[in-house]
PDB file of C-alpha atoms in Angstrom:
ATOM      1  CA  UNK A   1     108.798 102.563 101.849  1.00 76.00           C
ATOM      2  CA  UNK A   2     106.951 100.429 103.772  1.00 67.00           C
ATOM      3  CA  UNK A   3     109.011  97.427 102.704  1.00 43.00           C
ATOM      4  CA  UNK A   4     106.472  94.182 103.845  1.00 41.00           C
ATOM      5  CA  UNK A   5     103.991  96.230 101.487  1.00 41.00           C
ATOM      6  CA  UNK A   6     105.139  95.900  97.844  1.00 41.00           C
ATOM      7  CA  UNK A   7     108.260  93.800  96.100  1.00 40.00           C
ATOM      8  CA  UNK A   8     111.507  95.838  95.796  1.00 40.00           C
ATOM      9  CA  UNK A   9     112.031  93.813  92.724  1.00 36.00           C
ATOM     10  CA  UNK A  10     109.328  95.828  90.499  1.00 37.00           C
ATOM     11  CA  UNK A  11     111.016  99.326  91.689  1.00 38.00           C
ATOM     12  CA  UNK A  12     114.358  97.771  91.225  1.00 36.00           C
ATOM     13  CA  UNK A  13     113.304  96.497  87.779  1.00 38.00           C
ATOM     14  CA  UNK A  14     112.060 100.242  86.478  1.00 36.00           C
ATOM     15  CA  UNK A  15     113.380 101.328  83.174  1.00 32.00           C
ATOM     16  CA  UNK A  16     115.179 104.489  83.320  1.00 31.00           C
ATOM     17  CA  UNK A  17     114.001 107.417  81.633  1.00 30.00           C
ATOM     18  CA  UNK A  18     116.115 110.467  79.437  1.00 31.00           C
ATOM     19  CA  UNK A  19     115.303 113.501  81.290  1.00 28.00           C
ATOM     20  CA  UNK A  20     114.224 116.139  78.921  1.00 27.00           C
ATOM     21  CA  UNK A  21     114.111 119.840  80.077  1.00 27.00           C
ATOM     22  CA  UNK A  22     110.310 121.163  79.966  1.00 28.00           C
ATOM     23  CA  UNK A  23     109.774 124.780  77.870  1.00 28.00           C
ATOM     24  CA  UNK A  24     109.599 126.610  80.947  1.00 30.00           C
ATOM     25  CA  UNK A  25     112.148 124.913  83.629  1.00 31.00           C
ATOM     26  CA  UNK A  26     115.389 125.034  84.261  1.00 32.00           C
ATOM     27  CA  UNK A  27     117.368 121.911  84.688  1.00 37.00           C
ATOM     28  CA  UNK A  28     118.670 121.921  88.191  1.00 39.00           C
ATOM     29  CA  UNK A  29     121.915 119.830  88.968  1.00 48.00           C
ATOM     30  CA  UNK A  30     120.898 117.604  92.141  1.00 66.00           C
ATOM     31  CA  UNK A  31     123.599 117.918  94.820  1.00 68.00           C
ATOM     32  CA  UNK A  32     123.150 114.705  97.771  1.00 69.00           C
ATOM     33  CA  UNK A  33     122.978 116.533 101.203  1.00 88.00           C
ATOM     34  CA  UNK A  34     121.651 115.595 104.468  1.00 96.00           C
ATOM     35  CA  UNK A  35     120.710 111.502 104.656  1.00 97.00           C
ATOM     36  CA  UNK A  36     118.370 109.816 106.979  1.00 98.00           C
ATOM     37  CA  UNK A  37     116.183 106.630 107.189  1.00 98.00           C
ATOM     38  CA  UNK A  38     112.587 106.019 106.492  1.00 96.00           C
ATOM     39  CA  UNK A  39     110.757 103.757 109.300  1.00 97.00           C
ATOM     40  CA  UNK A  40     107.613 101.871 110.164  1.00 96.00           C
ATOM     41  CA  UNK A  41     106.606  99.557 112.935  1.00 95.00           C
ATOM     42  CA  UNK A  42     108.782  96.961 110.670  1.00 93.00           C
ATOM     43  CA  UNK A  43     111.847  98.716 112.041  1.00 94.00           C
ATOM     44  CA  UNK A  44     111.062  98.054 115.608  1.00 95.00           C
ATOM     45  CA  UNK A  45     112.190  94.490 115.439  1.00 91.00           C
ATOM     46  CA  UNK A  46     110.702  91.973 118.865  1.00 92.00           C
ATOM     47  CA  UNK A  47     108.943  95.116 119.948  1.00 93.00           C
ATOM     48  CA  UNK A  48     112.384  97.225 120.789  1.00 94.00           C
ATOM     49  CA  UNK A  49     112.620 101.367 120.410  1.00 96.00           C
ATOM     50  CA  UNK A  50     115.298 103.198 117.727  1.00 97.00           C
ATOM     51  CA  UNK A  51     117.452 104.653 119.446  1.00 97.00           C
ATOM     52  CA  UNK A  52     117.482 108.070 117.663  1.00 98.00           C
ATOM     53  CA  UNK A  53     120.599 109.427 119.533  1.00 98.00           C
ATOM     54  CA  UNK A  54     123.030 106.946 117.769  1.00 98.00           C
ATOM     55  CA  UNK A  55     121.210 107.628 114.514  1.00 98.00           C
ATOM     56  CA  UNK A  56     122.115 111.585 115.084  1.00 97.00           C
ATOM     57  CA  UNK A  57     125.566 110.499 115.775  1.00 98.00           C
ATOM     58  CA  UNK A  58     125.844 108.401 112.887  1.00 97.00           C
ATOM     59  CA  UNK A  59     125.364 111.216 111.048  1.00 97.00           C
ATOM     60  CA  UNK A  60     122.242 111.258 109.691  1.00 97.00           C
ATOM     61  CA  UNK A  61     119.809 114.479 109.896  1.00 96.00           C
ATOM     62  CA  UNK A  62     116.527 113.524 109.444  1.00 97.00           C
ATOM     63  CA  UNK A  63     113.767 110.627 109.984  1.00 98.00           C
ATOM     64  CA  UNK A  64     110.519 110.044 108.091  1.00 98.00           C
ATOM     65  CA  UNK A  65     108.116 107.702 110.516  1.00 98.00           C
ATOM     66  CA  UNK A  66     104.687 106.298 108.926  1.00 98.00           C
ATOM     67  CA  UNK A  67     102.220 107.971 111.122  1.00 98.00           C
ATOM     68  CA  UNK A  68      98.847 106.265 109.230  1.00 98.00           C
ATOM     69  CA  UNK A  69      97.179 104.448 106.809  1.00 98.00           C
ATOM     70  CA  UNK A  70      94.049 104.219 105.333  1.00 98.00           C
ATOM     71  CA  UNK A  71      91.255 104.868 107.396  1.00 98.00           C
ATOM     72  CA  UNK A  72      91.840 103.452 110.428  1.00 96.00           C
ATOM     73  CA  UNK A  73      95.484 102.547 111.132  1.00 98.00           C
ATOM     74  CA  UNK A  74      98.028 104.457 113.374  1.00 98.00           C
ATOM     75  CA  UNK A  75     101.631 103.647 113.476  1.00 98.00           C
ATOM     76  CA  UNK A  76     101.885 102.282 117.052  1.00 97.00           C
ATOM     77  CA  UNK A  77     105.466 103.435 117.639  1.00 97.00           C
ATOM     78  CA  UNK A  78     104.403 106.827 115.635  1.00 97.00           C
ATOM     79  CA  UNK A  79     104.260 109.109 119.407  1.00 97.00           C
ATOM     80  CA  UNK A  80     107.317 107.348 121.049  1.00 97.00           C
ATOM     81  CA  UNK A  81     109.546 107.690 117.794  1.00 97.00           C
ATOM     82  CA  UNK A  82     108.495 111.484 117.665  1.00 96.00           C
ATOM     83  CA  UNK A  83     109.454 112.318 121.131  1.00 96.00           C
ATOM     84  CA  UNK A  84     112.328 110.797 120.959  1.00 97.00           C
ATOM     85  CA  UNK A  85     113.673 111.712 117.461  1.00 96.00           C
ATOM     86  CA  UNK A  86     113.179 115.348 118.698  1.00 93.00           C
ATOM     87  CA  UNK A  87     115.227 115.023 121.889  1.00 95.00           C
ATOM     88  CA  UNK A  88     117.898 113.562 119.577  1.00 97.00           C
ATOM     89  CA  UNK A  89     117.974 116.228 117.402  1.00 95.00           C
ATOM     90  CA  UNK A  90     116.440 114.271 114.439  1.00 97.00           C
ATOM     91  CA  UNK A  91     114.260 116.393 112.224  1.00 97.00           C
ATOM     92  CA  UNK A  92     110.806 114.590 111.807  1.00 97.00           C
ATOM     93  CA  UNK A  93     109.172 113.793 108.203  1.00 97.00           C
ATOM     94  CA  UNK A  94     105.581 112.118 108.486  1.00 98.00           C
ATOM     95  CA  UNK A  95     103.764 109.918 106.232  1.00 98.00           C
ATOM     96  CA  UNK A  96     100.219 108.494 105.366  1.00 98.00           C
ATOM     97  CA  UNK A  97     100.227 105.463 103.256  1.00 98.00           C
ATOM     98  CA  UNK A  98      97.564 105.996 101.005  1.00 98.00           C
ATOM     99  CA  UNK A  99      94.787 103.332 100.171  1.00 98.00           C
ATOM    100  CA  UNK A 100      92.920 105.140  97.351  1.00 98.00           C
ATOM    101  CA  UNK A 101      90.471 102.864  97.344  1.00 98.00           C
ATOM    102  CA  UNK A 102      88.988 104.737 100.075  1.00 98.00           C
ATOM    103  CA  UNK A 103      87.752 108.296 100.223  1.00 98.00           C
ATOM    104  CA  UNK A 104      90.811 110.830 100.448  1.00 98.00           C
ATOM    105  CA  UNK A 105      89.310 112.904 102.657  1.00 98.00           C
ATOM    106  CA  UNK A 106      89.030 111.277 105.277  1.00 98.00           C
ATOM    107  CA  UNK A 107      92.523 110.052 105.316  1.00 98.00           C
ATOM    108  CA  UNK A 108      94.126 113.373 105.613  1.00 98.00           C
ATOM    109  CA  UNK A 109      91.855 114.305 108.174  1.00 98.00           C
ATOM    110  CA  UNK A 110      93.128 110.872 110.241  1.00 98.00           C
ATOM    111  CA  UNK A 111      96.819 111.379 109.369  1.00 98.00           C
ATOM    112  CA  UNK A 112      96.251 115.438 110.567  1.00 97.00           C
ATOM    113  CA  UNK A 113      95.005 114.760 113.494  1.00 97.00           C
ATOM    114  CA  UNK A 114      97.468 111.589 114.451  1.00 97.00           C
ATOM    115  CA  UNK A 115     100.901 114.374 113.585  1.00 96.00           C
ATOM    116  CA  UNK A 116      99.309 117.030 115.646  1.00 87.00           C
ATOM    117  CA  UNK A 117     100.921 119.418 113.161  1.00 83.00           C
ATOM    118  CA  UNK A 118     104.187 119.615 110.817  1.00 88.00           C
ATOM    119  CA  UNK A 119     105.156 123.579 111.338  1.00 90.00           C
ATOM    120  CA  UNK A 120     106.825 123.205 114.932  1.00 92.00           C
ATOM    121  CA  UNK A 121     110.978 122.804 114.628  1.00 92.00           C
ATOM    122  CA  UNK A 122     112.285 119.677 113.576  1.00 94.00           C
ATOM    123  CA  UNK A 123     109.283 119.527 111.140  1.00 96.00           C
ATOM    124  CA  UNK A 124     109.725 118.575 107.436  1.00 97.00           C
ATOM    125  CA  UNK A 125     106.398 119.023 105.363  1.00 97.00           C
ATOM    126  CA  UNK A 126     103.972 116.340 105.254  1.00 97.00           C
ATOM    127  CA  UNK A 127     104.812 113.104 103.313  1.00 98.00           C
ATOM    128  CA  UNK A 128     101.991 111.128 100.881  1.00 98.00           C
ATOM    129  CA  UNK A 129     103.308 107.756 100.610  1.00 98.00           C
ATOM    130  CA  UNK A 130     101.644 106.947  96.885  1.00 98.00           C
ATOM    131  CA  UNK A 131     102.239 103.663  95.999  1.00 98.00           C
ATOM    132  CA  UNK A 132      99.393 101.787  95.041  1.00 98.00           C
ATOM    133  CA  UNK A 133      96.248 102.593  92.994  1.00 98.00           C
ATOM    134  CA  UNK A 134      93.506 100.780  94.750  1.00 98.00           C
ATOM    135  CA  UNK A 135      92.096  99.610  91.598  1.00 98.00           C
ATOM    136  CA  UNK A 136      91.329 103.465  90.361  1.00 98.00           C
ATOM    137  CA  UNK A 137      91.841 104.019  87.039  1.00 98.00           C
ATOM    138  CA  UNK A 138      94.641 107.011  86.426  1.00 98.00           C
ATOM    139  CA  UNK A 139      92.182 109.937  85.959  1.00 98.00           C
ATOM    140  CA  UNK A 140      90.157 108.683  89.188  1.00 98.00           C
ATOM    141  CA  UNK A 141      93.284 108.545  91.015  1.00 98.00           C
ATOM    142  CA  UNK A 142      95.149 111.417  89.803  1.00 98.00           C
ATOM    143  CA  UNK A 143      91.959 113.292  91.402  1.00 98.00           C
ATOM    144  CA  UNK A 144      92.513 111.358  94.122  1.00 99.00           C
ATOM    145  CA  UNK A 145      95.693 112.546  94.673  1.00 98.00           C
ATOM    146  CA  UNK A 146      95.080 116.201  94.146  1.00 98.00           C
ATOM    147  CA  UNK A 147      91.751 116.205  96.968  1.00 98.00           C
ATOM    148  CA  UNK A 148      94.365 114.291  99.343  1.00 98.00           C
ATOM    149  CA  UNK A 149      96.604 116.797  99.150  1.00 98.00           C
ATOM    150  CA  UNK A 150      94.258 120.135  99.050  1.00 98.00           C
ATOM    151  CA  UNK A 151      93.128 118.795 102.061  1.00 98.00           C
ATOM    152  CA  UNK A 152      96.064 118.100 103.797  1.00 98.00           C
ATOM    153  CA  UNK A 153      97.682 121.408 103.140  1.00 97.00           C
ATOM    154  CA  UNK A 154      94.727 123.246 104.405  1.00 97.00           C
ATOM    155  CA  UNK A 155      94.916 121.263 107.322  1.00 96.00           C
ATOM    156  CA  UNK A 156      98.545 121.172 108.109  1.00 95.00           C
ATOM    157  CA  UNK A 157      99.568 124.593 106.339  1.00 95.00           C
ATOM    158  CA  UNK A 158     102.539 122.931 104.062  1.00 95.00           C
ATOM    159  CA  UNK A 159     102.940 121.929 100.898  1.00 96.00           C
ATOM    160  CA  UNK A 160     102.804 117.984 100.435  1.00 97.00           C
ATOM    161  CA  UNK A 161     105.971 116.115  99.619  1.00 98.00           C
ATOM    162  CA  UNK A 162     104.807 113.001  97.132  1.00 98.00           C
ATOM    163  CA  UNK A 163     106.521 109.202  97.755  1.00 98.00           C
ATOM    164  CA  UNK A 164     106.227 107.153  94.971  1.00 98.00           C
ATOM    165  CA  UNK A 165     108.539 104.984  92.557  1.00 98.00           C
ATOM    166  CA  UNK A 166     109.003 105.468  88.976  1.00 98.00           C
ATOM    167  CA  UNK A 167     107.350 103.076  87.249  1.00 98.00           C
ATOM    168  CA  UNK A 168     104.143 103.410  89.375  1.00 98.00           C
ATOM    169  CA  UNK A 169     104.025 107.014  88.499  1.00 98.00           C
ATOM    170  CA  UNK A 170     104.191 105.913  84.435  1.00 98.00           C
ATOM    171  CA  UNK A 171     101.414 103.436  84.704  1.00 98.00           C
ATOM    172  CA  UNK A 172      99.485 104.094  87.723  1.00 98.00           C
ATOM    173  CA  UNK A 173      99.021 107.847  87.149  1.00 98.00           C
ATOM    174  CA  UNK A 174      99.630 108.267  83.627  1.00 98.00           C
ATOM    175  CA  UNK A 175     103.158 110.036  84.046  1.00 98.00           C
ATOM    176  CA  UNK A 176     101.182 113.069  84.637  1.00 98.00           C
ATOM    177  CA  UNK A 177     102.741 116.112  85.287  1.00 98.00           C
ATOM    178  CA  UNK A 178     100.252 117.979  87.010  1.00 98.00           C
ATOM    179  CA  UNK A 179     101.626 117.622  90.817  1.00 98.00           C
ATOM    180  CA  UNK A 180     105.439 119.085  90.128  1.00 98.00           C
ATOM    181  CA  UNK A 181     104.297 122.017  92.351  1.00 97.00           C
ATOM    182  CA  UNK A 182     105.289 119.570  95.324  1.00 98.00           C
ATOM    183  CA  UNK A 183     108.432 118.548  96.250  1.00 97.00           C
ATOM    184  CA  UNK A 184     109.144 114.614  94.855  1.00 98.00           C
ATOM    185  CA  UNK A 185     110.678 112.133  96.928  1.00 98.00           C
ATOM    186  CA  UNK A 186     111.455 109.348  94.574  1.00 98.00           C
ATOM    187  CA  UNK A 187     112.422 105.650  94.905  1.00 98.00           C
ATOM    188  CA  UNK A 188     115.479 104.161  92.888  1.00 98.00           C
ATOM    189  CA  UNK A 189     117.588 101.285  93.837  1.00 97.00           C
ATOM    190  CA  UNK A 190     119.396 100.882  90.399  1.00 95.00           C
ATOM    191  CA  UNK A 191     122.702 102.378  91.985  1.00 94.00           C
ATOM    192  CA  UNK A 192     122.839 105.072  89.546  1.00 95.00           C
ATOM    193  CA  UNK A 193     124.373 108.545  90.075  1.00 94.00           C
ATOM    194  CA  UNK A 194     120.923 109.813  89.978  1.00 95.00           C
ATOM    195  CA  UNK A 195     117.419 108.650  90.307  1.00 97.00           C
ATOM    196  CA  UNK A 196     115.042 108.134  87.583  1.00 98.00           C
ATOM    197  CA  UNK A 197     112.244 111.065  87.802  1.00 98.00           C
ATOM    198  CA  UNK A 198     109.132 110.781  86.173  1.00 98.00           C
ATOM    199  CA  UNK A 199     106.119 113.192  85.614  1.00 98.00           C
ATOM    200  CA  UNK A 200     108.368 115.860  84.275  1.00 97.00           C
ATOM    201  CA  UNK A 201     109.204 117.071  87.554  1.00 98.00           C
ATOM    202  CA  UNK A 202     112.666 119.168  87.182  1.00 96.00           C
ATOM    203  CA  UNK A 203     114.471 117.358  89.995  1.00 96.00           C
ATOM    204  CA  UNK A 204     114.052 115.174  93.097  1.00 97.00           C
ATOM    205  CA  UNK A 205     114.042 116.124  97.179  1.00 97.00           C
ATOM    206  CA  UNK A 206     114.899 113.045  98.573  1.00 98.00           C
ATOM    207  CA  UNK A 207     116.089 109.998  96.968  1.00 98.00           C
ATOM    208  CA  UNK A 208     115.400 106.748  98.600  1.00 98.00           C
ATOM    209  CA  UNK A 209     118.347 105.231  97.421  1.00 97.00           C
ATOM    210  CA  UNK A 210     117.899 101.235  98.799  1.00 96.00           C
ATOM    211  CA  UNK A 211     115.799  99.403 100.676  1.00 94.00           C
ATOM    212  CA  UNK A 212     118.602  97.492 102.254  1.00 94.00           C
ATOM    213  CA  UNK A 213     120.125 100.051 104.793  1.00 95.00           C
ATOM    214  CA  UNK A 214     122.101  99.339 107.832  1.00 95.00           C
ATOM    215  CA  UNK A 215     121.518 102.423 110.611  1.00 96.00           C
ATOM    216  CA  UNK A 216     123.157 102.619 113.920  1.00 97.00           C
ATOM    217  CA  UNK A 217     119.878 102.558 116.369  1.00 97.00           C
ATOM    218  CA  UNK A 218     117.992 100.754 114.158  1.00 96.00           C
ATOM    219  CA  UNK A 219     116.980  96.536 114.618  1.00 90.00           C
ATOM    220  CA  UNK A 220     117.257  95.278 111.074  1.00 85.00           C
ATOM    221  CA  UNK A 221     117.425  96.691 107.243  1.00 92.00           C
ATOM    222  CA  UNK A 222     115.914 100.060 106.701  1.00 95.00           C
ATOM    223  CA  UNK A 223     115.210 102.197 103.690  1.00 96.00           C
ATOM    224  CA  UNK A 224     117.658 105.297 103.473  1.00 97.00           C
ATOM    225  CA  UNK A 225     117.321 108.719 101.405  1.00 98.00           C
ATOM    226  CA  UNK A 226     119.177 111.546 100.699  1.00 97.00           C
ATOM    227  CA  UNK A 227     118.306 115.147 100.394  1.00 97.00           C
ATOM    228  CA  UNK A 228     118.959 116.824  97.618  1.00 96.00           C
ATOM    229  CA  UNK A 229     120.578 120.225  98.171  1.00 93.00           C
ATOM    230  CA  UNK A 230     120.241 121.600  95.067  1.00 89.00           C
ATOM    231  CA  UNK A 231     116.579 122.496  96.324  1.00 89.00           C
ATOM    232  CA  UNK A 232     117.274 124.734  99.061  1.00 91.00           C
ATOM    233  CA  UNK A 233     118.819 124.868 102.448  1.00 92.00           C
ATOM    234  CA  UNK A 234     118.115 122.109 104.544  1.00 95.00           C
ATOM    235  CA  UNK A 235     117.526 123.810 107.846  1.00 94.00           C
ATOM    236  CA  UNK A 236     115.337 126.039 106.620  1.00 92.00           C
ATOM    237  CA  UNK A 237     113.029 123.533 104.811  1.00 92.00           C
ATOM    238  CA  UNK A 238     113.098 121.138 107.762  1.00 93.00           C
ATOM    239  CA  UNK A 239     112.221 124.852 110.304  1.00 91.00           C
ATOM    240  CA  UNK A 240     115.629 124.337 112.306  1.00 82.00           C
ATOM    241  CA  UNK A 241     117.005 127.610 111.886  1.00 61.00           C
ATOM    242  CA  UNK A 242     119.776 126.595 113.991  1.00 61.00           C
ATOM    243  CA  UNK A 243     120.104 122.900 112.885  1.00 46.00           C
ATOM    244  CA  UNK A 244     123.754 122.879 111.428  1.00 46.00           C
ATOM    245  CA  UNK A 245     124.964 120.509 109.082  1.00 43.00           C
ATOM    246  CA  UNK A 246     127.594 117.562 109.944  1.00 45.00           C
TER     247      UNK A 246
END
C-alpha cells in the first residue's frame, strides 16, 4: 500500500493457495465492481495536489488516503485530499499504517481523531493497513490486531476493513481465521482472475490488484483496487445512497 514501505517483490512472489469452503460458509463468487486508487504523500509527486475531478471522470469511484501511522505521523496531504475527493464525488476510504511494535491503543485513538469520523457520505469504513509485525510474535500480534480494532470501532462506529497481503497473513499471523468478521482487502499482483485469500475468509472486498497503476489526476504509479460486488451494493456500503454507478 504504501509502496516506499515494503518490496512488491515478496507480495508478488506469494504462493497461491486452494480455497477450501469452511463447514459453515458459503462460497461466494467475487464479481469486480467499482475501482479506485490507494494514495499516500508518495502520490503527490514535487509537492503537487490529485486532482480528484479527473480521477471521477476516469471512472473510478472511490479513494483510500493514508491518514496515520504509528504514533505520531499524519499524512500531510490527508485534509486537502479529503476536501477535495468529496467535492469530486470520490467516496473516501481511510487508513492507519500500523506499527505494532507500539501500543494499539493509542494508534486508533490518533488515526480517530486525525479522520474526524467515517459515517458522514462518501465514507467507506475504516481501513487497518497490516503489514508488518513489529517483531511480535503471531499470538502477540494477533491480539494486537483484535485491541486495534475494538478500539477503533468503538470510536468510529464501523466495522474495520483489514489491508494486508497473503503471505504476511500465513506467517506473520499464523493464517488465523479469527478476524473474517471484517471485510478483507487483500493484495495480489500475480494477474490472476482472482486474488489469493488467506485466513479462511470466504471472499475478498477490495482487491489491490498492482502496484503499478497509471490514474488520470495522479503524478506517478499508484496502487489500484477493485471492489468486489459480490459483497453488497456499493453505495450503500460506501453511505452514498444516491452515488450511482458508471
Amino acid at each position: 500500500m504504501d509502496t516506499k514501505r515494503w518490496s512488491s517483490t515478496v507480495r508478488r512472489n506469494c504462493t497461491a493457495l486452494s480455497l477450501v469452503a469452511l463447514a459453515g460458509f458459503v462460497p461466494v463468487t467475487a464479481q469486480a465492481g467499482p475501482s479506485g486508487p490507494d494514495v499516500s504523500s508518495w502520490q503527490h509527486v514535487d509537492g503537487r495536489m490529485i486532482d480528484w475531478h479527473a480521477v471521477r471522470a476516469a471512472g473510478h469511484q472511490f479513494a483510500m488516503v493514508k491518514a496515520t501511522e504509528g504514533l505520531h505521523y499524519v499524512n500531510p496531504y490527508f485534509v486537502p485530499d479529503s476536501l477535495l475527493m468529496r467535492t469530486a464525488g470520490v467516496a473516501r476510504g481511510t487508513y492507519h499504517f500500523a506499527r505494532p511494535e507500539l501500543p494499539p491503543e493509542p494508534q486508533a485513538a490518533l488515526y480517530a481523531a486525525t479522520v474526524l469520523g467515517q459515517n458522514g457520505p462518501l465514507d467507506l469504513p475504516p481501513v487497518l493497513d497490516l503489514e508488518t509485525s513489529g517483531g511480535l510474535p503471531p499470538d502477540a500480534l494477533i491480539d494486537w490486531t483484535q485491541r486495534y480494532l475494538n478500539t477503533v470501532q468503538a470510536l468510529t462506529g464501523r466495522a474495520p476493513i483489514i489491508y494486508t497481503y497473503p503471505n504476511f497473513w500465513k506467517t506473520a499471523m499464523a493464517d488465523t481465521s479469527l478476524f473474517t468478521r471484517y471485510p478483507l482487502w487483500i493484495a495480489d499482483y500475480r494477474g490472476e482472475a482472482e486474488p489469493e485469500v488467506p485466513g479462511n475468509w470466504p471472499t475478498w472486498t477490495f482487491w489491490q490488484t498492482t502496484d503499478r497503476g497509471s490514474i488520470p489526476g495522479i503524478g506517478g504509479a499508484t496502487d489500484l483496487n477493485l471492489y468486489n460486488t459480490a459483497q453488497g451494493d456499493f453505495a450503500r456500503f460506501a453511505n452514498m445512497p444516491s452515488f450511482g454507478s458508471s
